[in-house]
Amino acid sequence: MGQVGQARVLSSPALPQAVPRRSSAFRRNLPRAVVYGLLAVGGFIFALPLLWLFSTSLKMPGHEFVLPPEWIPNPVRLENYTEAFRVRPFALFTRNTMVILILATAGTLITGSMSAYAFARLRFPGRGILFGITLSTLMLPFVVTMVPTFILFKQLKWINTFAPLIVPYWAGGGAFNIFLMRQFFMTIPYELEEAARIDGAGFFRSYWQITLPLAGPVLATVGIFSFIHHWNDFLAPLIYLSSPYLQTLALGIQTFRGEFGNQWNLLMAASAAMVVPVLLMFFFAQRYFLRGVAMTGLAGR
Amino acid sequence: MATVAARSRGRWTLRQREALAAYLFLLPWLVGLLVFVLGPVVASFLLAFTSWDLLNPPQWIGLGNFDKMFSGDKLFPISLYNTAYYTFISVPLHVVVALVLALALNLPLRGIRFFRTAFYVPSVTPAVANAILWLWIFQPEVGLLNVALGAFGVPPQRWLFEAELAKPSFIIMSMWASGGQMVIFLAGLQSIPEHLYEAASIDGAGAWRRFLHVTLPMLSPVIFFNLVIGLIGTFQVFSAAYIMTGGGPSYSTLFYVLYLYNNAFKFLQMGYASALAWVLFLIVLFFTLVQFLVAGRWVYYEGELKR
């Protein structure tokens, strides 16, 4: 039951405990107003840089540095976006990013859920030790494996291909995702599977037809984490992709900067275009996302 | 289970078939663990004792790399200092900011989801877009920060262009991304059983004492988790410095992993870079172990509820 308790939905509306209960209406409302005020000010400060980003992305060249700052661009110049896409092959960068992202995420979901299923559901010698090793790799700084991994891919002649950015994700998808999915699988009642097993279903069928269909929320969570990771990833493409035709969005925007350093409006438009999908992703998948964090159980008892 | 066991086919028992299935399910991860984790860790350890430019065969130089690090190389102590400075200020600060935010965002107020999103979104902004945005906020003449501070009569600062201010600038920027830890704190706060607060209230505890005696102890494993993960992550700060300053001015933002990256991929000193990686590994391991040792004194695990 402890597992189920940890998988509580974060955004559930019933959170009565934190508010101090006071007698008079005035004393009850005053702290509330203060908190609202502080949240509004804080939220504004946190949102300010992004508002500034979107505002600048719509400005005329030369209007970026006007003092006092112009929050609402006048005139609004939507062409910044089309122009940014023209001066650099952003359509190609987007395509490259999507190819890597989709294939890597598929690998993470398939091989990660297989590993998680074995750790959550099957008994085999060495399970405890293997799971312990898996978890301890979470603490390993990535730079330790960075150089030998680069050399390995260089020997395989995989530099300047997408393979180094995709293939490793078909090898289990990383300890964090395995851990996350395992935690969720443990919350699915075992009886369902047992019934299927008695009906003659093998291990693969009970994984594929019983466990996975019930694991939608955690698969969505891992998918979202994976999307954001690959969309934002900078270091790995930087190391493995130097050909201009293979660059991802993260790299593309960076190279953009050196050459067109003065065209802030275009640079901001390109950056804004890269932020928007992540914002939409977060906005629509917020529930899964927060739930995934709660589900690791790391954040709970 | 007995009925199932009775149906086992051939000479394999159910136990054996289950174990076989498990290893097949785990095959991709076992390969990954060997090829992408354990293999590279061993290789990195061996490379640390060599000199290798990728073109000629690696040469065994014993402790040469470590010798260089601790006596010859001036940039190694600088990068270590920069990273320690950044880590030991920003990690505790992050935890405090994230905790305060989470406490506020846990209140049952109308529209609280909107606020949660506003505070969380900066931490999922792509690193590159983020860096470009902040380059501009820190811009000395017309940047947002100087304009805002100017309204309060603060004279303009040169932020990223001044060695003394460059690291604090990075710390300010990193605060903006406290949302990641905030979400973890929120999850932790919501799993504190309500009856503890009720019991404390009946005993006459006010809001502050409930925080001190219920929230903090119950949340201590989460604080611990955020400190450990935060430290491991912050020691490896890279992208922002690579994009925004390239390590300058006068090496003041040459962080450890940036220096390691330069050695590996700019100067092609794979052996030296591996040695640097292992030293970082040992440093991170040391501080993680220290945190685990100290944890016994302040982290409260509600044992009987643990699975």
CSV table of N, CA, C and O in Angstrom, one decimal, chain A residues 180-260:
chain,number,residue,atom,x,y,z
A,180,LEU,N,11.6,4.8,-12.3
A,180,LEU,CA,10.3,5.4,-12.3
A,180,LEU,C,9.2,4.4,-12.7
A,180,LEU,O,8.2,4.3,-12.1
A,181,MET,N,9.5,3.7,-13.8
A,181,MET,CA,8.5,2.7,-14.3
A,181,MET,C,8.3,1.6,-13.3
A,181,MET,O,7.2,1.1,-13.1
A,182,ARG,N,9.4,1.1,-12.8
A,182,ARG,CA,9.4,0.0,-11.8
A,182,ARG,C,8.5,0.4,-10.6
A,182,ARG,O,7.6,-0.4,-10.2
A,183,GLN,N,8.6,1.6,-10.1
A,183,GLN,CA,7.8,2.1,-9.0
A,183,GLN,C,6.3,2.0,-9.4
A,183,GLN,O,5.5,1.7,-8.6
A,184,PHE,N,6.0,2.4,-10.6
A,184,PHE,CA,4.6,2.4,-11.0
A,184,PHE,C,4.1,1.0,-11.2
A,184,PHE,O,3.0,0.6,-10.7
A,185,PHE,N,4.9,0.1,-11.8
A,185,PHE,CA,4.5,-1.3,-12.1
A,185,PHE,C,4.1,-2.0,-10.7
A,185,PHE,O,3.3,-2.8,-10.7
A,186,MET,N,4.9,-1.6,-9.7
A,186,MET,CA,4.7,-2.2,-8.4
A,186,MET,C,3.3,-1.9,-7.8
A,186,MET,O,2.8,-2.6,-7.0
A,187,THR,N,2.7,-0.8,-8.3
A,187,THR,CA,1.4,-0.4,-7.8
A,187,THR,C,0.2,-1.1,-8.6
A,187,THR,O,-0.9,-1.0,-8.2
A,188,ILE,N,0.5,-1.8,-9.7
A,188,ILE,CA,-0.5,-2.5,-10.4
A,188,ILE,C,-0.8,-3.8,-9.7
A,188,ILE,O,0.1,-4.6,-9.5
A,189,PRO,N,-2.1,-4.1,-9.4
A,189,PRO,CA,-2.4,-5.3,-8.7
A,189,PRO,C,-1.9,-6.5,-9.4
A,189,PRO,O,-2.1,-6.7,-10.6
A,190,TYR,N,-1.3,-7.4,-8.6
A,190,TYR,CA,-0.7,-8.6,-9.2
A,190,TYR,C,-1.7,-9.6,-9.7
A,190,TYR,O,-1.4,-10.4,-10.5
A,191,GLU,N,-2.9,-9.6,-9.0
A,191,GLU,CA,-3.9,-10.6,-9.3
A,191,GLU,C,-4.3,-10.7,-10.8
A,191,GLU,O,-4.5,-11.8,-11.3
A,192,LEU,N,-4.3,-9.5,-11.4
A,192,LEU,CA,-4.6,-9.5,-12.9
A,192,LEU,C,-3.7,-10.4,-13.7
A,192,LEU,O,-4.1,-11.1,-14.5
A,193,GLU,N,-2.4,-10.2,-13.3
A,193,GLU,CA,-1.4,-10.9,-14.1
A,193,GLU,C,-1.5,-12.4,-13.8
A,193,GLU,O,-1.4,-13.3,-14.6
A,194,GLU,N,-1.7,-12.7,-12.5
A,194,GLU,CA,-1.8,-14.1,-12.0
A,194,GLU,C,-2.9,-14.8,-12.8
A,194,GLU,O,-2.8,-15.9,-13.2
A,195,ALA,N,-4.1,-14.1,-12.9
A,195,ALA,CA,-5.2,-14.7,-13.6
A,195,ALA,C,-4.8,-15.0,-15.1
A,195,ALA,O,-5.1,-16.1,-15.6
A,196,ALA,N,-4.1,-14.1,-15.7
A,196,ALA,CA,-3.7,-14.3,-17.1
A,196,ALA,C,-2.8,-15.4,-17.2
A,196,ALA,O,-2.8,-16.3,-18.1
A,197,ARG,N,-1.9,-15.5,-16.2
A,197,ARG,CA,-0.9,-16.6,-16.2
A,197,ARG,C,-1.5,-18.0,-16.1
A,197,ARG,O,-1.2,-18.9,-16.8
A,198,ILE,N,-2.6,-18.0,-15.2
A,198,ILE,CA,-3.3,-19.3,-15.1
A,198,ILE,C,-4.0,-19.7,-16.4
A,198,ILE,O,-4.1,-20.8,-16.8
A,199,ASP,N,-4.4,-18.6,-17.1
A,199,ASP,CA,-5.1,-18.9,-18.4
A,199,ASP,C,-4.0,-19.2,-19.5
A,199,ASP,O,-4.4,-19.4,-20.6
A,200,GLY,N,-2.8,-19.3,-19.1
A,200,GLY,CA,-1.8,-19.8,-20.0
A,200,GLY,C,-1.0,-18.7,-20.7
A,200,GLY,O,-0.2,-19.0,-21.6
A,201,ALA,N,-1.1,-17.5,-20.2
A,201,ALA,CA,-0.3,-16.4,-20.9
A,201,ALA,C,1.1,-16.5,-20.4
A,201,ALA,O,1.4,-16.8,-19.2
A,202,GLY,N,2.1,-16.3,-21.3
A,202,GLY,CA,3.5,-16.3,-21.0
A,202,GLY,C,3.9,-15.0,-20.3
A,202,GLY,O,3.0,-14.1,-20.2
A,203,PHE,N,5.2,-14.9,-20.0
A,203,PHE,CA,5.6,-13.6,-19.3
A,203,PHE,C,5.5,-12.5,-20.3
A,203,PHE,O,5.2,-11.4,-19.9
A,204,PHE,N,5.9,-12.7,-21.6
A,204,PHE,CA,5.8,-11.6,-22.5
A,204,PHE,C,4.4,-11.1,-22.7
A,204,PHE,O,4.2,-9.9,-22.7
A,205,ARG,N,3.5,-12.0,-22.8
A,205,ARG,CA,2.1,-11.6,-23.0
A,205,ARG,C,1.5,-10.9,-21.8
A,205,ARG,O,0.8,-9.9,-22.0
A,206,SER,N,1.9,-11.3,-20.6
A,206,SER,CA,1.3,-10.5,-19.5
A,206,SER,C,2.0,-9.2,-19.4
A,206,SER,O,1.4,-8.2,-18.9
A,207,TYR,N,3.2,-9.0,-19.8
A,207,TYR,CA,3.9,-7.7,-19.9
A,207,TYR,C,3.2,-6.8,-20.9
A,207,TYR,O,2.8,-5.7,-20.6
A,208,TRP,N,3.0,-7.4,-22.1
A,208,TRP,CA,2.5,-6.6,-23.2
A,208,TRP,C,1.0,-6.3,-23.1
A,208,TRP,O,0.5,-5.2,-23.5
A,209,GLN,N,0.2,-7.3,-22.6
A,209,GLN,CA,-1.2,-7.2,-22.7
A,209,GLN,C,-1.9,-6.8,-21.4
A,209,GLN,O,-3.0,-6.4,-21.3
A,210,ILE,N,-1.2,-7.0,-20.3
A,210,ILE,CA,-1.7,-6.7,-19.0
A,210,ILE,C,-1.1,-5.4,-18.4
A,210,ILE,O,-1.7,-4.4,-18.1
A,211,THR,N,0.3,-5.5,-18.2
A,211,THR,CA,0.9,-4.4,-17.5
A,211,THR,C,1.0,-3.1,-18.4
A,211,THR,O,0.6,-2.1,-17.9
A,212,LEU,N,1.5,-3.2,-19.6
A,212,LEU,CA,1.6,-2.0,-20.4
A,212,LEU,C,0.3,-1.2,-20.6
A,212,LEU,O,0.3,0.0,-20.4
A,213,PRO,N,-0.8,-1.9,-20.9
A,213,PRO,CA,-2.0,-1.1,-21.1
A,213,PRO,C,-2.4,-0.3,-19.8
A,213,PRO,O,-3.1,0.7,-19.9
A,214,LEU,N,-2.0,-0.9,-18.7
A,214,LEU,CA,-2.4,-0.2,-17.4
A,214,LEU,C,-1.4,0.9,-17.0
A,214,LEU,O,-1.6,1.6,-16.1
A,215,ALA,N,-0.3,1.0,-17.8
A,215,ALA,CA,0.8,1.8,-17.4
A,215,ALA,C,0.8,3.2,-18.1
A,215,ALA,O,1.8,3.8,-18.2
A,216,GLY,N,-0.3,3.5,-18.7
A,216,GLY,CA,-0.4,4.8,-19.5
A,216,GLY,C,0.2,6.0,-18.8
A,216,GLY,O,1.1,6.6,-19.4
A,217,PRO,N,-0.2,6.3,-17.6
A,217,PRO,CA,0.3,7.5,-16.9
A,217,PRO,C,1.9,7.5,-16.8
A,217,PRO,O,2.5,8.5,-17.1
A,218,VAL,N,2.5,6.4,-16.5
A,218,VAL,CA,3.9,6.4,-16.3
A,218,VAL,C,4.6,6.4,-17.6
A,218,VAL,O,5.7,7.1,-17.7
A,219,LEU,N,4.1,5.8,-18.6
A,219,LEU,CA,4.7,5.9,-19.9
A,219,LEU,C,4.6,7.3,-20.4
A,219,LEU,O,5.6,7.8,-21.0
A,220,ALA,N,3.5,8.0,-20.2
A,220,ALA,CA,3.4,9.4,-20.6
A,220,ALA,C,4.4,10.2,-19.8
A,220,ALA,O,5.1,11.1,-20.4
A,221,THR,N,4.6,10.0,-18.5
A,221,THR,CA,5.6,10.7,-17.8
A,221,THR,C,7.0,10.6,-18.3
A,221,THR,O,7.7,11.5,-18.6
A,222,VAL,N,7.3,9.3,-18.6
A,222,VAL,CA,8.7,9.1,-19.1
A,222,VAL,C,8.8,9.7,-20.5
A,222,VAL,O,9.9,10.3,-20.8
A,223,GLY,N,7.8,9.6,-21.3
A,223,GLY,CA,7.8,10.2,-22.6
A,223,GLY,C,8.0,11.7,-22.5
A,223,GLY,O,8.8,12.2,-23.3
A,224,ILE,N,7.3,12.3,-21.6
A,224,ILE,CA,7.5,13.8,-21.4
A,224,ILE,C,8.9,14.1,-21.0
A,224,ILE,O,9.6,15.0,-21.5
A,225,PHE,N,9.4,13.4,-20.0
A,225,PHE,CA,10.8,13.7,-19.5
A,225,PHE,C,11.7,13.5,-20.7
A,225,PHE,O,12.6,14.3,-20.9
A,226,SER,N,11.5,12.5,-21.4
A,226,SER,CA,12.4,12.2,-22.5
A,226,SER,C,12.3,13.3,-23.6
A,226,SER,O,13.3,13.7,-24.1
A,227,PHE,N,11.1,13.7,-23.9
A,227,PHE,CA,10.9,14.8,-24.9
A,227,PHE,C,11.7,16.0,-24.5
A,227,PHE,O,12.5,16.5,-25.3
A,228,ILE,N,11.5,16.4,-23.3
A,228,ILE,CA,12.2,17.7,-22.8
A,228,ILE,C,13.7,17.5,-22.8
A,228,ILE,O,14.4,18.4,-23.2
A,229,HIS,N,14.1,16.3,-22.4
A,229,HIS,CA,15.6,16.1,-22.3
A,229,HIS,C,16.2,16.2,-23.7
A,229,HIS,O,17.2,16.9,-23.9
A,230,HIS,N,15.6,15.5,-24.7
A,230,HIS,CA,16.2,15.5,-26.0
A,230,HIS,C,16.0,16.8,-26.7
A,230,HIS,O,16.9,17.2,-27.5
A,231,TRP,N,14.9,17.4,-26.5
A,231,TRP,CA,14.7,18.7,-27.1
A,231,TRP,C,15.7,19.8,-26.6
A,231,TRP,O,16.2,20.6,-27.4
A,232,ASN,N,16.0,19.7,-25.3
A,232,ASN,CA,16.9,20.7,-24.7
A,232,ASN,C,18.4,20.3,-24.8
A,232,ASN,O,19.3,21.1,-24.6
A,233,ASP,N,18.7,19.0,-25.1
A,233,ASP,CA,20.0,18.5,-24.9
A,233,ASP,C,21.1,19.3,-25.7
A,233,ASP,O,20.9,19.5,-26.9
A,234,PHE,N,22.1,19.7,-25.1
A,234,PHE,CA,23.1,20.5,-25.7
A,234,PHE,C,24.5,19.8,-25.9
A,234,PHE,O,25.1,19.7,-26.9
A,235,LEU,N,24.9,19.2,-24.8
A,235,LEU,CA,26.3,18.7,-24.7
A,235,LEU,C,26.5,17.5,-25.7
A,235,LEU,O,27.5,17.5,-26.5
A,236,ALA,N,25.6,16.5,-25.7
A,236,ALA,CA,25.8,15.3,-26.5
A,236,ALA,C,25.8,15.7,-28.0
A,236,ALA,O,26.7,15.3,-28.7
A,237,PRO,N,24.8,16.5,-28.5
A,237,PRO,CA,24.9,16.9,-29.9
A,237,PRO,C,26.1,17.7,-30.2
A,237,PRO,O,26.7,17.5,-31.3
A,238,LEU,N,26.6,18.5,-29.3
A,238,LEU,CA,27.8,19.3,-29.4
A,238,LEU,C,29.0,18.4,-29.7
A,238,LEU,O,29.9,18.7,-30.5
A,239,ILE,N,29.0,17.3,-28.9
A,239,ILE,CA,30.2,16.4,-29.0
A,239,ILE,C,30.1,15.6,-30.3
A,239,ILE,O,31.1,15.4,-31.0
A,240,TYR,N,28.9,15.1,-30.7
A,240,TYR,CA,28.9,14.1,-31.7
A,240,TYR,C,28.5,14.6,-33.1
A,240,TYR,O,28.7,14.0,-34.1
A,241,LEU,N,27.9,15.8,-33.1
A,241,LEU,CA,27.4,16.3,-34.4
A,241,LEU,C,28.2,17.6,-34.8
A,241,LEU,O,28.0,18.6,-34.1
A,242,SER,N,29.1,17.6,-35.8
A,242,SER,CA,29.7,18.8,-36.2
A,242,SER,C,29.3,19.2,-37.6
A,242,SER,O,29.4,20.4,-37.9
A,243,SER,N,28.8,18.3,-38.4
A,243,SER,CA,28.3,18.7,-39.7
A,243,SER,C,27.1,19.6,-39.6
A,243,SER,O,26.2,19.4,-38.8
A,244,PRO,N,27.1,20.7,-40.3
A,244,PRO,CA,26.0,21.7,-40.2
A,244,PRO,C,24.7,21.1,-40.6
A,244,PRO,O,23.7,21.6,-40.2
A,245,TYR,N,24.7,20.0,-41.4
A,245,TYR,CA,23.4,19.4,-41.9
A,245,TYR,C,22.8,18.5,-40.8
A,245,TYR,O,21.7,18.1,-41.0
A,246,LEU,N,23.6,18.2,-39.8
A,246,LEU,CA,23.1,17.3,-38.8
A,246,LEU,C,22.7,18.0,-37.5
A,246,LEU,O,22.2,17.3,-36.6
A,247,GLN,N,22.8,19.3,-37.4
A,247,GLN,CA,22.7,19.9,-36.2
A,247,GLN,C,21.2,19.9,-35.7
A,247,GLN,O,20.3,19.9,-36.5
A,248,THR,N,21.1,20.0,-34.3
A,248,THR,CA,19.8,20.0,-33.7
A,248,THR,C,19.5,21.5,-33.4
A,248,THR,O,20.3,22.4,-33.6
A,249,LEU,N,18.2,21.7,-32.9
A,249,LEU,CA,17.8,23.1,-32.6
A,249,LEU,C,18.7,23.7,-31.6
A,249,LEU,O,19.1,24.9,-31.8
A,250,ALA,N,19.1,23.0,-30.6
A,250,ALA,CA,19.9,23.6,-29.5
A,250,ALA,C,21.2,24.1,-30.1
A,250,ALA,O,21.7,25.2,-29.8
A,251,LEU,N,21.8,23.2,-31.0
A,251,LEU,CA,23.1,23.6,-31.6
A,251,LEU,C,22.8,24.8,-32.6
A,251,LEU,O,23.6,25.7,-32.7
A,252,GLY,N,21.8,24.7,-33.3
A,252,GLY,CA,21.5,25.6,-34.4
A,252,GLY,C,21.4,27.0,-33.8
A,252,GLY,O,22.0,28.0,-34.4
A,253,ILE,N,20.7,27.2,-32.7
A,253,ILE,CA,20.5,28.5,-32.1
A,253,ILE,C,21.8,29.0,-31.7
A,253,ILE,O,22.1,30.2,-31.9
A,254,GLN,N,22.7,28.1,-31.1
A,254,GLN,CA,24.0,28.6,-30.6
A,254,GLN,C,24.9,29.1,-31.8
A,254,GLN,O,25.5,30.1,-31.6
A,255,THR,N,24.9,28.4,-32.9
A,255,THR,CA,25.7,28.8,-34.0
A,255,THR,C,25.2,30.1,-34.6
A,255,THR,O,26.0,31.0,-35.0
A,256,PHE,N,23.9,30.3,-34.6
A,256,PHE,CA,23.2,31.5,-35.0
A,256,PHE,C,23.8,32.7,-34.3
A,256,PHE,O,23.9,33.8,-34.9
A,257,ARG,N,24.1,32.5,-33.1
A,257,ARG,CA,24.5,33.6,-32.2
A,257,ARG,C,25.8,34.3,-32.7
A,257,ARG,O,25.9,35.5,-32.8
A,258,GLY,N,26.8,33.4,-33.0
A,258,GLY,CA,28.1,34.0,-33.4
A,258,GLY,C,28.0,34.8,-34.7
A,258,GLY,O,28.5,35.9,-34.8
A,259,GLU,N,27.2,34.3,-35.6
A,259,GLU,CA,27.2,34.9,-37.0
A,259,GLU,C,26.3,36.1,-37.0
A,259,GLU,O,26.6,37.1,-37.6
A,260,PHE,N,25.2,36.0,-36.3
A,260,PHE,CA,24.2,37.1,-36.4
A,260,PHE,C,24.0,37.8,-35.0
A,260,PHE,O,22.9,38.2,-34.6
